[in-house]
Amino acid sequence: MQNTTLARYIHTFDKYLTKVETNIGIIFFAFMITIVLIGIFMRFVLRTPNVYGEEISMHLLFGSTMIGISLGVRSKSHLGVEGLVDALPGIAGKIVKILMSFVVMGMYGALCVISFTLASQSMQFDSFTAALRVPYYSIYYTMSFLFAICLLQSIFLFINAYLLEKPILKIEGGGTLS
């Protein structure tokens, strides 16, 4: 039985989340490149250090990488053992794929919990980054939030592949989404 409300919710959420993640990732990466180029200009032309540039670019790289992980989950672009699984006959291949989906969801859930625990513990120590004085716990909470999005993406892909009569999320080669 096709649950059209759930399918509609997943499709709408997926469409907007993918657009938001893609745009934020592009913006982060563009700002990072700009800040690195400004740092190069300041160091070699103006002979002035860019005190905050390295740390800002590091945070932007971290953010774009974490968003890229989520986009990779959505487009099924991460490493896998598809060749082995696809070689398995019928039901065995499907069972292994389902088990792998649960392992992946479990790993993202564990990473979410571990990073949330790390964030909670780091709040007790009041540790900050060197230049910008950003509290480390905010970085760990961001990581926890993005792993939660990866988990949500994995759950949606599982529902799409195994619980809906007619899959609604299309995944094409190269990470093309619709």
CSV table of N, CA and C in Angstrom, one decimal:
chain,number,residue,atom,x,y,z
A,1,MET,N,0.9,-1.2,0.0
A,1,MET,CA,0.0,0.0,0.0
A,1,MET,C,0.9,1.2,0.0
A,2,GLN,N,0.6,2.1,-0.9
A,2,GLN,CA,1.4,3.4,-1.0
A,2,GLN,C,0.8,4.4,-0.1
A,3,ASN,N,1.7,4.9,0.8
A,3,ASN,CA,1.3,5.9,1.7
A,3,ASN,C,1.6,7.3,1.1
A,4,THR,N,0.6,7.9,0.4
A,4,THR,CA,0.8,9.1,-0.4
A,4,THR,C,1.2,10.3,0.5
A,5,THR,N,0.7,10.4,1.7
A,5,THR,CA,1.1,11.5,2.6
A,5,THR,C,2.6,11.4,2.9
A,6,LEU,N,3.0,10.2,3.3
A,6,LEU,CA,4.4,10.0,3.7
A,6,LEU,C,5.3,10.2,2.5
A,7,ALA,N,4.9,9.7,1.3
A,7,ALA,CA,5.6,9.9,0.1
A,7,ALA,C,5.8,11.3,-0.3
A,8,ARG,N,4.7,12.1,-0.2
A,8,ARG,CA,4.7,13.5,-0.5
A,8,ARG,C,5.6,14.3,0.4
A,9,TYR,N,5.5,13.9,1.7
A,9,TYR,CA,6.4,14.6,2.7
A,9,TYR,C,7.8,14.3,2.4
A,10,ILE,N,8.2,13.1,2.2
A,10,ILE,CA,9.6,12.7,1.9
A,10,ILE,C,10.1,13.4,0.7
A,11,HIS,N,9.3,13.4,-0.4
A,11,HIS,CA,9.7,14.1,-1.6
A,11,HIS,C,9.9,15.6,-1.5
A,12,THR,N,9.0,16.2,-0.8
A,12,THR,CA,9.1,17.7,-0.6
A,12,THR,C,10.3,18.0,0.3
A,13,PHE,N,10.4,17.3,1.4
A,13,PHE,CA,11.5,17.5,2.3
A,13,PHE,C,12.9,17.3,1.6
A,14,ASP,N,12.9,16.2,0.8
A,14,ASP,CA,14.2,15.9,0.1
A,14,ASP,C,14.5,16.9,-0.9
A,15,LYS,N,13.5,17.4,-1.6
A,15,LYS,CA,13.8,18.4,-2.7
A,15,LYS,C,14.3,19.7,-2.0
A,16,TYR,N,13.7,20.2,-1.0
A,16,TYR,CA,14.2,21.4,-0.4
A,16,TYR,C,15.5,21.2,0.4
A,17,LEU,N,15.7,20.1,1.1
A,17,LEU,CA,16.9,19.9,1.8
A,17,LEU,C,18.1,19.8,0.8
A,18,THR,N,17.9,19.1,-0.3
A,18,THR,CA,19.0,19.0,-1.3
A,18,THR,C,19.3,20.4,-1.9
A,19,LYS,N,18.3,21.2,-2.2
A,19,LYS,CA,18.6,22.5,-2.7
A,19,LYS,C,19.4,23.4,-1.7
A,20,VAL,N,18.9,23.3,-0.4
A,20,VAL,CA,19.5,24.1,0.7
A,20,VAL,C,21.0,23.7,0.9
A,21,GLU,N,21.1,22.3,1.0
A,21,GLU,CA,22.5,21.8,1.2
A,21,GLU,C,23.4,22.2,0.1
A,22,THR,N,23.0,22.0,-1.1
A,22,THR,CA,23.8,22.3,-2.3
A,22,THR,C,24.2,23.8,-2.3
A,23,ASN,N,23.3,24.7,-2.1
A,23,ASN,CA,23.6,26.1,-2.1
A,23,ASN,C,24.5,26.5,-1.0
A,24,ILE,N,24.2,26.0,0.2
A,24,ILE,CA,25.1,26.3,1.4
A,24,ILE,C,26.5,25.8,1.1
A,25,GLY,N,26.6,24.6,0.6
A,25,GLY,CA,27.9,24.0,0.3
A,25,GLY,C,28.7,24.8,-0.7
A,26,ILE,N,28.0,25.3,-1.8
A,26,ILE,CA,28.7,26.1,-2.8
A,26,ILE,C,29.1,27.5,-2.2
A,27,ILE,N,28.2,28.1,-1.4
A,27,ILE,CA,28.6,29.4,-0.7
A,27,ILE,C,29.8,29.2,0.2
A,28,PHE,N,29.8,28.1,1.0
A,28,PHE,CA,30.9,27.9,2.0
A,28,PHE,C,32.2,27.7,1.2
A,29,PHE,N,32.1,26.9,0.1
A,29,PHE,CA,33.3,26.6,-0.6
A,29,PHE,C,33.8,27.9,-1.3
A,30,ALA,N,32.9,28.7,-1.9
A,30,ALA,CA,33.3,30.0,-2.6
A,30,ALA,C,33.9,30.9,-1.6
A,31,PHE,N,33.3,31.1,-0.4
A,31,PHE,CA,33.9,32.0,0.6
A,31,PHE,C,35.3,31.5,1.1
A,32,MET,N,35.4,30.1,1.2
A,32,MET,CA,36.7,29.6,1.6
A,32,MET,C,37.8,29.9,0.6
A,33,ILE,N,37.5,29.7,-0.7
A,33,ILE,CA,38.5,30.0,-1.7
A,33,ILE,C,38.8,31.5,-1.7
A,34,THR,N,37.8,32.4,-1.5
A,34,THR,CA,38.0,33.8,-1.5
A,34,THR,C,38.9,34.2,-0.3
A,35,ILE,N,38.7,33.6,0.9
A,35,ILE,CA,39.4,33.9,2.1
A,35,ILE,C,40.9,33.5,1.9
A,36,VAL,N,41.1,32.3,1.3
A,36,VAL,CA,42.4,31.8,1.1
A,36,VAL,C,43.2,32.7,0.1
A,37,LEU,N,42.5,33.1,-1.0
A,37,LEU,CA,43.1,34.0,-1.9
A,37,LEU,C,43.5,35.4,-1.3
A,38,ILE,N,42.6,35.9,-0.4
A,38,ILE,CA,42.9,37.1,0.3
A,38,ILE,C,44.1,36.9,1.2
A,39,GLY,N,44.1,35.8,1.9
A,39,GLY,CA,45.3,35.5,2.7
A,39,GLY,C,46.6,35.4,2.0
A,40,ILE,N,46.6,34.8,0.8
A,40,ILE,CA,47.8,34.8,-0.1
A,40,ILE,C,48.2,36.2,-0.5
A,41,PHE,N,47.2,37.0,-0.9
A,41,PHE,CA,47.5,38.4,-1.3
A,41,PHE,C,48.1,39.2,-0.1
A,42,MET,N,47.5,39.0,1.1
A,42,MET,CA,47.9,39.8,2.3
A,42,MET,C,49.4,39.3,2.6
A,43,ARG,N,49.6,38.0,2.6
A,43,ARG,CA,50.9,37.5,3.0
A,43,ARG,C,52.0,37.9,2.0
A,44,PHE,N,51.8,37.7,0.7
A,44,PHE,CA,52.9,37.9,-0.3
A,44,PHE,C,52.9,39.3,-0.9
A,45,VAL,N,51.9,40.0,-0.9
A,45,VAL,CA,51.9,41.3,-1.5
A,45,VAL,C,51.9,42.4,-0.5
A,46,LEU,N,51.0,42.4,0.5
A,46,LEU,CA,51.0,43.4,1.6
A,46,LEU,C,52.0,43.1,2.7
A,47,ARG,N,52.5,41.9,2.8
A,47,ARG,CA,53.4,41.4,3.8
A,47,ARG,C,52.7,41.6,5.2
A,48,THR,N,51.4,41.3,5.3
A,48,THR,CA,50.7,41.4,6.5
A,48,THR,C,50.0,40.1,6.8
A,49,PRO,N,50.1,39.6,8.0
A,49,PRO,CA,49.4,38.3,8.2
A,49,PRO,C,47.9,38.4,8.3
A,50,ASN,N,47.2,37.4,7.8
A,50,ASN,CA,45.8,37.3,7.9
A,50,ASN,C,45.5,36.4,9.1
A,51,VAL,N,45.3,37.0,10.2
A,51,VAL,CA,45.2,36.3,11.5
A,51,VAL,C,44.0,35.3,11.5
A,52,TYR,N,42.9,35.8,11.0
A,52,TYR,CA,41.7,35.0,11.1
A,52,TYR,C,41.4,34.2,9.9
A,53,GLY,N,42.1,34.4,8.8
A,53,GLY,CA,41.8,33.7,7.5
A,53,GLY,C,41.9,32.2,7.6
A,54,GLU,N,43.0,31.7,8.2
A,54,GLU,CA,43.2,30.3,8.3
A,54,GLU,C,42.0,29.6,9.0
A,55,GLU,N,41.7,30.2,10.2
A,55,GLU,CA,40.6,29.5,11.0
A,55,GLU,C,39.3,29.6,10.3
A,56,ILE,N,39.0,30.8,9.7
A,56,ILE,CA,37.7,30.9,9.0
A,56,ILE,C,37.6,29.9,7.8
A,57,SER,N,38.7,29.8,7.0
A,57,SER,CA,38.7,28.9,5.9
A,57,SER,C,38.6,27.4,6.4
A,58,MET,N,39.2,27.1,7.6
A,58,MET,CA,39.1,25.8,8.1
A,58,MET,C,37.6,25.5,8.5
A,59,HIS,N,36.9,26.4,9.1
A,59,HIS,CA,35.5,26.2,9.5
A,59,HIS,C,34.7,26.1,8.3
A,60,LEU,N,34.9,26.8,7.2
A,60,LEU,CA,34.2,26.7,6.0
A,60,LEU,C,34.4,25.4,5.3
A,61,LEU,N,35.7,24.9,5.3
A,61,LEU,CA,36.0,23.6,4.7
A,61,LEU,C,35.2,22.5,5.5
A,62,PHE,N,35.3,22.6,6.8
A,62,PHE,CA,34.6,21.6,7.6
A,62,PHE,C,33.1,21.6,7.3
A,63,GLY,N,32.5,22.8,7.2
A,63,GLY,CA,31.0,22.9,6.9
A,63,GLY,C,30.7,22.4,5.5
A,64,SER,N,31.5,22.7,4.5
A,64,SER,CA,31.2,22.2,3.2
A,64,SER,C,31.4,20.7,3.1
A,65,THR,N,32.4,20.2,3.8
A,65,THR,CA,32.6,18.8,3.8
A,65,THR,C,31.5,18.0,4.5
A,66,MET,N,31.0,18.5,5.6
A,66,MET,CA,29.9,17.9,6.3
A,66,MET,C,28.6,17.9,5.5
A,67,ILE,N,28.4,19.0,4.8
A,67,ILE,CA,27.2,19.1,3.9
A,67,ILE,C,27.4,18.1,2.7
A,68,GLY,N,28.6,18.0,2.2
A,68,GLY,CA,28.9,17.1,1.1
A,68,GLY,C,28.7,15.7,1.5
A,69,ILE,N,28.9,15.3,2.8
A,69,ILE,CA,28.7,14.0,3.3
A,69,ILE,C,27.2,13.7,3.1
A,70,SER,N,26.4,14.6,3.6
A,70,SER,CA,24.9,14.4,3.5
A,70,SER,C,24.5,14.3,2.0
A,71,LEU,N,25.0,15.1,1.2
A,71,LEU,CA,24.6,15.1,-0.3
A,71,LEU,C,25.1,13.7,-0.9
A,72,GLY,N,26.2,13.2,-0.4
A,72,GLY,CA,26.7,11.9,-0.9
A,72,GLY,C,25.8,10.8,-0.4
A,73,VAL,N,25.3,10.9,0.8
A,73,VAL,CA,24.3,9.9,1.3
A,73,VAL,C,23.1,9.9,0.4
A,74,ARG,N,22.6,11.1,0.1
A,74,ARG,CA,21.4,11.3,-0.7
A,74,ARG,C,21.6,10.7,-2.1
A,75,SER,N,22.7,10.9,-2.7
A,75,SER,CA,22.9,10.5,-4.1
A,75,SER,C,23.6,9.1,-4.2
A,76,LYS,N,23.7,8.5,-3.0
A,76,LYS,CA,24.4,7.1,-2.9
A,76,LYS,C,25.7,7.2,-3.6
A,77,SER,N,26.5,8.2,-3.4
A,77,SER,CA,27.8,8.3,-4.0
A,77,SER,C,29.0,7.8,-3.1
A,78,HIS,N,28.7,7.4,-1.9
A,78,HIS,CA,29.7,6.9,-1.0
A,78,HIS,C,30.2,5.5,-1.4
A,79,LEU,N,31.3,5.2,-1.0
A,79,LEU,CA,31.9,3.8,-1.3
A,79,LEU,C,30.9,2.7,-0.8
A,80,GLY,N,30.9,1.7,-1.5
A,80,GLY,CA,30.1,0.6,-1.2
A,80,GLY,C,30.6,-0.7,-1.8
A,81,VAL,N,30.0,-1.8,-1.5
A,81,VAL,CA,30.4,-3.1,-2.1
A,81,VAL,C,29.2,-3.5,-3.1
A,82,GLU,N,28.8,-2.6,-3.9
A,82,GLU,CA,27.7,-2.9,-4.8
A,82,GLU,C,28.0,-4.1,-5.8
A,83,GLY,N,29.3,-4.2,-6.2
A,83,GLY,CA,29.6,-5.3,-7.1
A,83,GLY,C,29.4,-6.6,-6.5
A,84,LEU,N,29.8,-6.8,-5.3
A,84,LEU,CA,29.6,-8.0,-4.5
A,84,LEU,C,28.1,-8.3,-4.3
A,85,VAL,N,27.4,-7.3,-3.8
A,85,VAL,CA,26.0,-7.4,-3.5
A,85,VAL,C,25.1,-7.7,-4.8
A,86,ASP,N,25.5,-7.0,-5.9
A,86,ASP,CA,24.7,-7.2,-7.1
A,86,ASP,C,25.0,-8.6,-7.7
A,87,ALA,N,26.1,-9.2,-7.4
A,87,ALA,CA,26.4,-10.6,-7.9
A,87,ALA,C,25.6,-11.6,-7.1
A,88,LEU,N,25.1,-11.3,-5.9
A,88,LEU,CA,24.3,-12.3,-5.2
A,88,LEU,C,22.9,-12.5,-5.9
A,89,PRO,N,22.5,-13.7,-5.8
A,89,PRO,CA,21.2,-14.1,-6.5
A,89,PRO,C,20.0,-13.5,-5.7
A,90,GLY,N,19.0,-13.0,-6.4
A,90,GLY,CA,17.7,-12.5,-6.0
A,90,GLY,C,17.6,-12.1,-4.5
A,91,ILE,N,16.9,-12.9,-3.7
A,91,ILE,CA,16.6,-12.6,-2.4
A,91,ILE,C,17.8,-12.3,-1.5
A,92,ALA,N,18.9,-13.1,-1.7
A,92,ALA,CA,20.1,-12.9,-0.9
A,92,ALA,C,20.6,-11.5,-1.1
A,93,GLY,N,20.7,-11.0,-2.3
A,93,GLY,CA,21.1,-9.6,-2.6
A,93,GLY,C,20.3,-8.6,-1.9
A,94,LYS,N,18.9,-8.8,-2.0
A,94,LYS,CA,18.0,-7.9,-1.3
A,94,LYS,C,18.2,-7.9,0.2
A,95,ILE,N,18.4,-9.0,0.8
A,95,ILE,CA,18.6,-9.1,2.2
A,95,ILE,C,19.9,-8.4,2.7
A,96,VAL,N,21.0,-8.6,1.9
A,96,VAL,CA,22.2,-8.0,2.2
A,96,VAL,C,22.1,-6.5,2.1
A,97,LYS,N,21.4,-6.0,1.0
A,97,LYS,CA,21.2,-4.6,0.9
A,97,LYS,C,20.4,-4.0,2.0
A,98,ILE,N,19.4,-4.7,2.5
A,98,ILE,CA,18.6,-4.2,3.6
A,98,ILE,C,19.5,-4.2,4.9
A,99,LEU,N,20.3,-5.2,5.1
A,99,LEU,CA,21.2,-5.3,6.3
A,99,LEU,C,22.2,-4.1,6.2
A,100,MET,N,22.7,-3.9,5.0
A,100,MET,CA,23.7,-2.8,4.8
A,100,MET,C,23.0,-1.4,5.1
A,101,SER,N,21.8,-1.3,4.7
A,101,SER,CA,21.0,0.0,5.1
A,101,SER,C,20.9,0.2,6.6
A,102,PHE,N,20.6,-0.9,7.3
A,102,PHE,CA,20.5,-0.8,8.7
A,102,PHE,C,21.9,-0.5,9.4
A,103,VAL,N,23.0,-1.1,8.8
A,103,VAL,CA,24.3,-0.8,9.3
A,103,VAL,C,24.6,0.7,9.1
A,104,VAL,N,24.3,1.2,7.9
A,104,VAL,CA,24.6,2.6,7.6
A,104,VAL,C,23.8,3.5,8.5
A,105,MET,N,22.5,3.2,8.7
A,105,MET,CA,21.7,4.0,9.6
A,105,MET,C,22.2,3.9,11.0
A,106,GLY,N,22.6,2.8,11.5
A,106,GLY,CA,23.2,2.6,12.8
A,106,GLY,C,24.5,3.4,13.0
A,107,MET,N,25.3,3.4,12.0
A,107,MET,CA,26.6,4.2,12.0
A,107,MET,C,26.3,5.7,12.1
A,108,TYR,N,25.4,6.2,11.3
A,108,TYR,CA,25.1,7.6,11.4
A,108,TYR,C,24.4,8.0,12.7
A,109,GLY,N,23.6,7.1,13.2
A,109,GLY,CA,23.0,7.3,14.5
A,109,GLY,C,24.1,7.3,15.6
A,110,ALA,N,25.0,6.4,15.5
A,110,ALA,CA,26.1,6.4,16.5
A,110,ALA,C,27.0,7.6,16.4
A,111,LEU,N,27.3,8.0,15.2
A,111,LEU,CA,28.1,9.3,15.0
A,111,LEU,C,27.4,10.5,15.5
A,112,CYS,N,26.1,10.5,15.3
A,112,CYS,CA,25.3,11.6,15.9
A,112,CYS,C,25.3,11.7,17.4
A,113,VAL,N,25.1,10.5,18.0
A,113,VAL,CA,25.1,10.4,19.5
A,113,VAL,C,26.5,10.8,20.0
A,114,ILE,N,27.6,10.2,19.4
A,114,ILE,CA,28.9,10.4,19.9
A,114,ILE,C,29.3,11.9,19.8
A,115,SER,N,29.0,12.6,18.6
A,115,SER,CA,29.3,14.0,18.5
A,115,SER,C,28.5,14.8,19.4
A,116,PHE,N,27.2,14.5,19.7
A,116,PHE,CA,26.4,15.2,20.6
A,116,PHE,C,27.0,15.1,22.0
A,117,THR,N,27.4,13.9,22.4
A,117,THR,CA,28.0,13.6,23.7
A,117,THR,C,29.3,14.4,23.8
A,118,LEU,N,30.1,14.4,22.8
A,118,LEU,CA,31.4,15.2,22.8
A,118,LEU,C,31.1,16.7,23.0
A,119,ALA,N,30.0,17.2,22.3
A,119,ALA,CA,29.6,18.6,22.4
A,119,ALA,C,29.2,18.9,23.8
A,120,SER,N,28.4,18.0,24.4
A,120,SER,CA,27.9,18.3,25.8
A,120,SER,C,29.1,18.3,26.8
A,121,GLN,N,30.0,17.4,26.6
A,121,GLN,CA,31.1,17.3,27.5
A,121,GLN,C,32.1,18.5,27.3
A,122,SER,N,32.2,19.0,26.1
A,122,SER,CA,33.1,20.1,25.8
A,122,SER,C,32.6,21.4,26.4
A,123,MET,N,31.3,21.5,26.6
A,123,MET,CA,30.7,22.7,27.2
A,123,MET,C,31.3,22.9,28.6
A,124,GLN,N,31.6,21.8,29.3
A,124,GLN,CA,32.1,21.9,30.7
A,124,GLN,C,33.5,22.5,30.8
A,125,PHE,N,34.3,22.4,29.6
A,125,PHE,CA,35.7,22.9,29.7
A,125,PHE,C,35.9,24.3,29.2
A,126,ASP,N,34.9,24.9,28.6
A,126,ASP,CA,35.0,26.3,28.1
A,126,ASP,C,36.2,26.4,27.2
A,127,SER,N,36.4,25.5,26.2
A,127,SER,CA,37.5,25.7,25.3
A,127,SER,C,37.0,26.3,24.0
A,128,PHE,N,37.9,27.2,23.5
A,128,PHE,CA,37.6,28.0,22.3
A,128,PHE,C,38.7,27.9,21.3
A,129,THR,N,38.3,28.2,20.0
A,129,THR,CA,39.4,28.2,19.0
A,129,THR,C,40.3,29.3,19.2
A,130,ALA,N,41.5,29.2,18.7
A,130,ALA,CA,42.6,30.2,19.0
A,130,ALA,C,42.3,31.6,18.5
A,131,ALA,N,41.9,31.8,17.2
A,131,ALA,CA,41.8,33.1,16.7
A,131,ALA,C,40.4,33.7,16.9
A,132,LEU,N,39.4,33.0,16.5
A,132,LEU,CA,38.0,33.6,16.5
A,132,LEU,C,37.3,33.4,17.8
A,133,ARG,N,37.9,32.6,18.7
A,133,ARG,CA,37.2,32.3,20.0
A,133,ARG,C,35.9,31.7,19.9
A,134,VAL,N,35.7,30.8,18.9
A,134,VAL,CA,34.5,30.1,18.7
A,134,VAL,C,34.5,28.9,19.7
A,135,PRO,N,33.5,28.7,20.4
A,135,PRO,CA,33.5,27.6,21.4
A,135,PRO,C,33.5,26.2,20.6
A,136,TYR,N,34.3,25.3,21.0
A,136,TYR,CA,34.4,24.0,20.3
A,136,TYR,C,33.1,23.3,20.3
A,137,TYR,N,32.3,23.4,21.4
A,137,TYR,CA,31.0,22.7,21.5
A,137,TYR,C,30.1,23.1,20.3
A,138,SER,N,30.2,24.3,19.8
A,138,SER,CA,29.3,24.7,18.7
A,138,SER,C,29.7,23.9,17.4
A,139,ILE,N,31.0,23.7,17.3
A,139,ILE,CA,31.4,22.9,16.1
A,139,ILE,C,30.9,21.4,16.3
A,140,TYR,N,31.0,20.9,17.5
A,140,TYR,CA,30.6,19.5,17.7
A,140,TYR,C,29.0,19.4,17.6
A,141,TYR,N,28.3,20.4,18.0
A,141,TYR,CA,26.8,20.4,17.8
A,141,TYR,C,26.5,20.4,16.4
A,142,THR,N,27.2,21.2,15.6
A,142,THR,CA,27.0,21.3,14.2
A,142,THR,C,27.2,19.9,13.5
A,143,MET,N,28.3,19.3,13.9
A,143,MET,CA,28.6,18.0,13.4
A,143,MET,C,27.5,17.0,13.8
A,144,SER,N,27.0,17.0,15.0
A,144,SER,CA,25.9,16.2,15.4
A,144,SER,C,24.6,16.4,14.6
A,145,PHE,N,24.3,17.7,14.3
A,145,PHE,CA,23.2,18.0,13.5
A,145,PHE,C,23.3,17.5,12.1
A,146,LEU,N,24.5,17.6,11.5
A,146,LEU,CA,24.7,17.2,10.1
A,146,LEU,C,24.7,15.7,10.1
A,147,PHE,N,25.2,15.0,11.1
A,147,PHE,CA,25.1,13.5,11.1
A,147,PHE,C,23.6,13.1,11.3
A,148,ALA,N,22.8,13.9,12.0
A,148,ALA,CA,21.4,13.6,12.1
A,148,ALA,C,20.7,13.7,10.7
A,149,ILE,N,21.1,14.7,10.0
A,149,ILE,CA,20.6,14.9,8.6
A,149,ILE,C,21.0,13.7,7.7
A,150,CYS,N,22.2,13.2,7.9
A,150,CYS,CA,22.6,12.0,7.1
A,150,CYS,C,21.8,10.8,7.5
A,151,LEU,N,21.5,10.7,8.8
A,151,LEU,CA,20.6,9.6,9.3
A,151,LEU,C,19.2,9.7,8.7
A,152,LEU,N,18.7,10.9,8.7
A,152,LEU,CA,17.4,11.1,8.1
A,152,LEU,C,17.4,10.8,6.6
A,153,GLN,N,18.4,11.2,5.9
A,153,GLN,CA,18.5,10.9,4.5
A,153,GLN,C,18.5,9.4,4.3
A,154,SER,N,19.3,8.7,5.1
A,154,SER,CA,19.4,7.2,5.0
A,154,SER,C,18.0,6.6,5.3
A,155,ILE,N,17.3,7.1,6.3
A,155,ILE,CA,16.0,6.6,6.6
A,155,ILE,C,15.0,6.8,5.4
A,156,PHE,N,15.1,8.0,4.8
A,156,PHE,CA,14.2,8.3,3.7
A,156,PHE,C,14.5,7.4,2.5
A,157,LEU,N,15.8,7.1,2.2
A,157,LEU,CA,16.2,6.3,1.1
A,157,LEU,C,15.8,4.8,1.4
A,158,PHE,N,15.8,4.4,2.7
A,158,PHE,CA,15.3,3.0,3.0
A,158,PHE,C,13.8,2.9,2.8
A,159,ILE,N,13.1,3.9,3.3
A,159,ILE,CA,11.6,3.9,3.0
A,159,ILE,C,11.3,3.9,1.5
A,160,ASN,N,12.1,4.8,0.8
A,160,ASN,CA,11.9,4.9,-0.6
A,160,ASN,C,12.1,3.5,-1.3
A,161,ALA,N,13.2,2.9,-0.9
A,161,ALA,CA,13.6,1.6,-1.6
A,161,ALA,C,12.8,0.4,-1.2
A,162,TYR,N,12.4,0.3,0.0
A,162,TYR,CA,11.8,-0.9,0.5
A,162,TYR,C,10.4,-0.9,1.1
A,163,LEU,N,9.9,0.3,1.4
A,163,LEU,CA,8.6,0.4,2.0
A,163,LEU,C,7.5,1.0,1.2
A,164,LEU,N,7.9,1.7,0.1
A,164,LEU,CA,6.9,2.3,-0.7
A,164,LEU,C,6.7,1.4,-2.0
A,165,GLU,N,5.4,1.3,-2.4
A,165,GLU,CA,5.2,0.4,-3.6
A,165,GLU,C,5.9,1.0,-4.8
A,166,LYS,N,5.8,2.4,-4.9
A,166,LYS,CA,6.3,3.0,-6.1
A,166,LYS,C,7.3,4.1,-5.5
A,167,PRO,N,8.7,3.8,-5.7
A,167,PRO,CA,9.7,4.7,-5.2
A,167,PRO,C,9.5,6.2,-5.8
A,168,ILE,N,9.7,7.2,-4.9
A,168,ILE,CA,9.4,8.5,-5.4
A,168,ILE,C,10.7,9.3,-5.5
A,169,LEU,N,11.8,8.9,-4.9
A,169,LEU,CA,13.1,9.5,-5.0
A,169,LEU,C,13.9,8.9,-6.1
A,170,LYS,N,14.3,9.6,-7.1
A,170,LYS,CA,15.1,9.1,-8.2
A,170,LYS,C,16.5,9.4,-7.9
A,171,ILE,N,17.4,8.4,-8.2
A,171,ILE,CA,18.8,8.5,-8.0
A,171,ILE,C,19.5,8.0,-9.3
A,172,GLU,N,20.1,8.9,-9.9
A,172,GLU,CA,20.8,8.6,-11.2
A,172,GLU,C,22.3,8.7,-11.0
A,173,GLY,N,23.0,8.2,-11.9
A,173,GLY,CA,24.5,8.2,-11.8
A,173,GLY,C,25.0,9.6,-11.7
A,174,GLY,N,26.1,9.7,-10.9
A,174,GLY,CA,26.8,11.0,-10.7
A,174,GLY,C,26.1,11.9,-9.7
A,175,GLY,N,25.1,11.3,-9.0
A,175,GLY,CA,24.5,12.1,-8.0
A,175,GLY,C,23.4,13.0,-8.4
A,176,THR,N,22.9,12.8,-9.6
A,176,THR,CA,21.8,13.7,-10.1
A,176,THR,C,20.5,13.4,-9.3
A,177,LEU,N,19.9,14.4,-8.8
A,177,LEU,CA,18.7,14.2,-8.0
A,177,LEU,C,17.5,14.8,-8.6
A,178,SER,N,16.4,14.2,-8.3
A,178,SER,CA,15.1,14.8,-8.8
A,178,SER,C,14.0,14.8,-7.8
